């Protein structure tokens, strides 16, 4: 496997406040700080991640970039240059079917600032416009109110209830046709 270092990271898009780029193993320390916070990981099937788990997650991301040209991406705050979390789409097995699932995590100090919505809009724009994906799912526990709001703001409207890794969840689906409706033309993200 080719390991991506800082010199080889690829910026995929940006928003008003964020650079969105591929992750690299150089991100392990900063991302571990974020993913080791129990509040950040409360609704994660992985649970709290130590450095080894974060390294495995980034290695999975690197494999996903190579095999599918998609995966969770680093969110870097433009003003500070600091890694504040990740957002992206990647493969996810749901009830025996491979789906393209949306995932994101932000450091707690960046919550309630609209950054998750900003990142999700950019990632979905790239997924549908550049990667030509036909649909993306969001798997969210009903108690995760903040995440439900982010998904609904991005256009995820209807859901099915199912069990995922032993937890009751809502499975939302957004199609490329739904994404291309006029409400999403105002996306401020620009693909690079």
CSV table of C-alpha atoms in Angstrom, one decimal:
chain,number,residue,atom,x,y,z
A,1,UNK,CA,0.0,0.0,0.0
A,2,UNK,CA,1.3,3.5,-0.8
A,3,UNK,CA,1.4,5.6,2.3
A,4,UNK,CA,0.4,9.2,1.8
A,5,UNK,CA,2.5,11.8,3.6
A,6,UNK,CA,2.0,15.5,3.9
A,7,UNK,CA,3.7,16.2,0.6
A,8,UNK,CA,1.3,13.8,-1.3
A,9,UNK,CA,-2.0,15.0,0.3
A,10,UNK,CA,-4.5,16.0,-2.2
A,11,UNK,CA,-7.0,18.9,-1.6
A,12,UNK,CA,-10.3,17.8,-3.1
A,13,UNK,CA,-12.4,20.9,-2.4
A,14,UNK,CA,-12.8,23.8,-0.1
A,15,UNK,CA,-15.6,25.9,1.4
A,16,UNK,CA,-15.7,29.4,2.9
A,17,UNK,CA,-14.0,28.2,6.1
A,18,UNK,CA,-12.5,24.8,5.3
A,19,UNK,CA,-9.9,23.1,3.1
A,20,UNK,CA,-10.9,19.5,2.5
A,21,UNK,CA,-8.1,17.1,1.6
A,22,UNK,CA,-7.1,13.5,1.8
A,23,UNK,CA,-5.9,12.2,5.2
A,24,UNK,CA,-2.4,11.0,5.7
A,25,UNK,CA,-0.6,9.0,8.4
A,26,UNK,CA,0.9,12.4,9.5
A,27,UNK,CA,-2.6,13.2,10.8
A,28,UNK,CA,-2.7,10.3,13.3
A,29,UNK,CA,-1.7,12.5,16.4
A,30,UNK,CA,-4.2,15.3,15.7
A,31,UNK,CA,-7.0,13.0,14.7
A,32,UNK,CA,-6.4,10.7,17.7
A,33,UNK,CA,-7.0,13.7,20.0
A,34,UNK,CA,-10.4,14.2,18.3
A,35,UNK,CA,-11.4,10.5,18.1
A,36,UNK,CA,-10.4,9.8,21.7
A,37,UNK,CA,-13.0,12.2,23.0
A,38,UNK,CA,-16.0,10.1,24.3
A,39,UNK,CA,-18.4,12.9,23.5
A,40,UNK,CA,-17.2,13.1,19.9
A,41,UNK,CA,-17.5,9.3,19.5
A,42,UNK,CA,-20.7,8.8,21.5
A,43,UNK,CA,-22.6,7.6,18.4
A,44,UNK,CA,-19.7,5.9,16.6
A,45,UNK,CA,-19.9,2.1,16.1
A,46,UNK,CA,-16.1,2.1,16.6
A,47,UNK,CA,-16.3,3.8,19.9
A,48,UNK,CA,-13.4,5.9,21.3
A,49,UNK,CA,-10.2,5.5,19.3
A,50,UNK,CA,-6.7,5.3,20.7
A,51,UNK,CA,-3.7,6.0,18.5
A,52,UNK,CA,-3.5,2.5,17.1
A,53,UNK,CA,-7.3,2.5,16.2
A,54,UNK,CA,-6.9,6.0,14.6
A,55,UNK,CA,-3.9,4.7,12.5
A,56,UNK,CA,-6.0,1.7,11.3
A,57,UNK,CA,-8.9,4.1,10.4
A,58,UNK,CA,-6.5,6.3,8.3
A,59,UNK,CA,-5.0,3.2,6.7
A,60,UNK,CA,-8.5,2.1,5.8
A,61,UNK,CA,-9.1,5.6,4.3
A,62,UNK,CA,-5.9,5.3,2.2
A,63,UNK,CA,-7.0,1.9,0.9
A,64,UNK,CA,-10.5,3.4,0.1
A,65,UNK,CA,-8.9,6.3,-1.9
A,66,UNK,CA,-6.9,3.8,-3.9
A,67,UNK,CA,-9.7,1.3,-4.5
A,68,UNK,CA,-12.8,3.4,-4.8
A,69,UNK,CA,-11.5,7.1,-5.2
A,70,UNK,CA,-13.6,8.0,-2.1
A,71,UNK,CA,-13.2,8.0,1.6
A,72,UNK,CA,-13.3,10.2,4.7
A,73,UNK,CA,-11.4,13.4,4.1
A,74,UNK,CA,-9.5,15.7,6.5
A,75,UNK,CA,-11.2,19.0,7.4
A,76,UNK,CA,-8.7,21.8,7.9
A,77,UNK,CA,-9.8,25.2,9.3
A,78,UNK,CA,-8.5,27.8,6.9
A,79,UNK,CA,-7.8,30.5,9.5
A,80,UNK,CA,-5.7,28.3,11.8
A,81,UNK,CA,-4.5,25.5,9.4
A,82,UNK,CA,-5.6,23.1,12.2
A,83,UNK,CA,-7.2,19.6,11.5
A,84,UNK,CA,-10.6,19.8,13.1
A,85,UNK,CA,-12.1,16.5,12.0
A,86,UNK,CA,-13.1,14.5,9.0
A,87,UNK,CA,-16.0,14.2,6.5
A,88,UNK,CA,-16.5,12.0,3.5
A,89,UNK,CA,-18.3,9.2,1.8
A,90,UNK,CA,-17.1,5.6,1.9
A,91,UNK,CA,-18.3,2.1,1.4
A,92,UNK,CA,-20.4,0.6,4.2
A,93,UNK,CA,-22.2,-2.8,4.3
A,94,UNK,CA,-25.8,-2.4,5.4
A,95,UNK,CA,-27.9,-5.5,5.6
A,96,UNK,CA,-25.6,-7.4,3.2
A,97,UNK,CA,-25.6,-4.6,0.6
A,98,UNK,CA,-22.6,-2.3,-0.1
A,99,UNK,CA,-23.7,1.3,0.2
A,100,UNK,CA,-21.9,4.6,0.0
A,101,UNK,CA,-22.3,6.1,3.4
A,102,UNK,CA,-21.7,9.6,4.6
A,103,UNK,CA,-19.6,10.0,7.8
A,104,UNK,CA,-18.2,12.9,9.7
A,105,UNK,CA,-16.7,13.8,13.1
A,106,UNK,CA,-15.6,17.2,14.4
A,107,UNK,CA,-13.6,18.2,17.4
A,108,UNK,CA,-16.1,19.3,20.1
A,109,UNK,CA,-14.9,22.9,20.2
A,110,UNK,CA,-16.1,23.2,16.5
A,111,UNK,CA,-19.6,22.0,17.2
A,112,UNK,CA,-22.6,24.3,16.7
A,113,UNK,CA,-20.8,26.6,14.2
A,114,UNK,CA,-22.3,25.2,11.0
A,115,UNK,CA,-19.0,23.6,10.0
A,116,UNK,CA,-20.4,20.1,9.8
A,117,UNK,CA,-23.1,21.3,7.4
A,118,UNK,CA,-20.6,23.2,5.4
A,119,UNK,CA,-18.3,20.1,5.0
A,120,UNK,CA,-21.3,17.8,4.2
A,121,UNK,CA,-22.5,20.1,1.5
A,122,UNK,CA,-19.0,20.2,-0.1
A,123,UNK,CA,-18.5,16.4,0.2
A,124,UNK,CA,-21.9,15.7,-1.3
A,125,UNK,CA,-21.3,18.1,-4.1
A,126,UNK,CA,-18.1,16.3,-4.9
A,127,UNK,CA,-19.7,12.9,-4.6
A,128,UNK,CA,-22.5,13.7,-7.0
A,129,UNK,CA,-20.9,16.2,-9.4
A,130,UNK,CA,-17.3,14.8,-9.6
A,131,UNK,CA,-17.5,11.2,-8.6
A,132,UNK,CA,-20.9,10.7,-10.3
A,133,UNK,CA,-22.3,8.6,-7.4
A,134,UNK,CA,-26.0,7.6,-7.8
A,135,UNK,CA,-26.9,7.8,-4.1
A,136,UNK,CA,-25.4,8.3,-0.6
A,137,UNK,CA,-26.9,7.0,2.7
A,138,UNK,CA,-26.6,8.5,6.1
A,139,UNK,CA,-27.0,6.2,9.1
A,140,UNK,CA,-28.0,8.1,12.2
A,141,UNK,CA,-29.2,7.1,15.6
A,142,UNK,CA,-32.5,8.8,16.4
A,143,UNK,CA,-31.0,10.3,19.6
A,144,UNK,CA,-28.2,12.1,17.7
A,145,UNK,CA,-30.2,15.3,17.1
A,146,UNK,CA,-27.3,17.4,15.9
A,147,UNK,CA,-26.5,14.8,13.2
A,148,UNK,CA,-30.1,14.5,12.2
A,149,UNK,CA,-30.2,18.3,11.7
A,150,UNK,CA,-27.0,18.2,9.5
A,151,UNK,CA,-28.4,15.4,7.4
A,152,UNK,CA,-31.8,17.1,6.9
A,153,UNK,CA,-30.2,20.4,6.1
A,154,UNK,CA,-28.2,18.6,3.3
A,155,UNK,CA,-31.4,17.3,1.8
A,156,UNK,CA,-31.8,13.8,3.4
A,157,UNK,CA,-35.5,13.7,4.0
A,158,UNK,CA,-37.0,10.2,4.2
A,159,UNK,CA,-35.7,7.3,6.2
A,160,UNK,CA,-36.2,3.7,7.0
A,161,UNK,CA,-35.7,2.4,10.6
A,162,UNK,CA,-33.4,-0.6,10.9
A,163,UNK,CA,-30.8,-2.2,13.2
A,164,UNK,CA,-27.1,-1.5,12.4
A,165,UNK,CA,-24.4,-3.1,14.5
A,166,UNK,CA,-26.9,-3.9,17.1
A,167,UNK,CA,-28.3,-0.3,17.3
A,168,UNK,CA,-31.6,1.1,16.1
A,169,UNK,CA,-30.8,3.7,13.4
A,170,UNK,CA,-32.4,5.7,10.7
A,171,UNK,CA,-31.1,5.0,7.2
A,172,UNK,CA,-31.6,8.1,5.0
A,173,UNK,CA,-30.9,8.0,1.3
A,174,UNK,CA,-30.1,11.0,-1.0
A,175,UNK,CA,-30.0,10.4,-4.7
A,176,UNK,CA,-28.1,12.4,-7.3
A,177,UNK,CA,-31.4,13.4,-8.8
A,178,UNK,CA,-32.6,14.8,-5.4
A,179,UNK,CA,-29.2,16.5,-5.0
A,180,UNK,CA,-29.5,18.3,-8.3
A,181,UNK,CA,-32.6,20.1,-7.3
A,182,UNK,CA,-32.4,23.9,-7.3
A,183,UNK,CA,-32.0,24.2,-3.5
A,184,UNK,CA,-28.6,22.6,-3.8
A,185,UNK,CA,-27.2,24.9,-6.5
A,186,UNK,CA,-26.2,27.4,-3.9
A,187,UNK,CA,-23.5,25.2,-2.5
A,188,UNK,CA,-20.5,27.4,-1.7
A,189,UNK,CA,-18.0,24.6,-2.1
A,190,UNK,CA,-15.8,24.6,-5.1
A,191,UNK,CA,-14.3,21.4,-6.4
A,192,UNK,CA,-10.6,21.4,-7.2
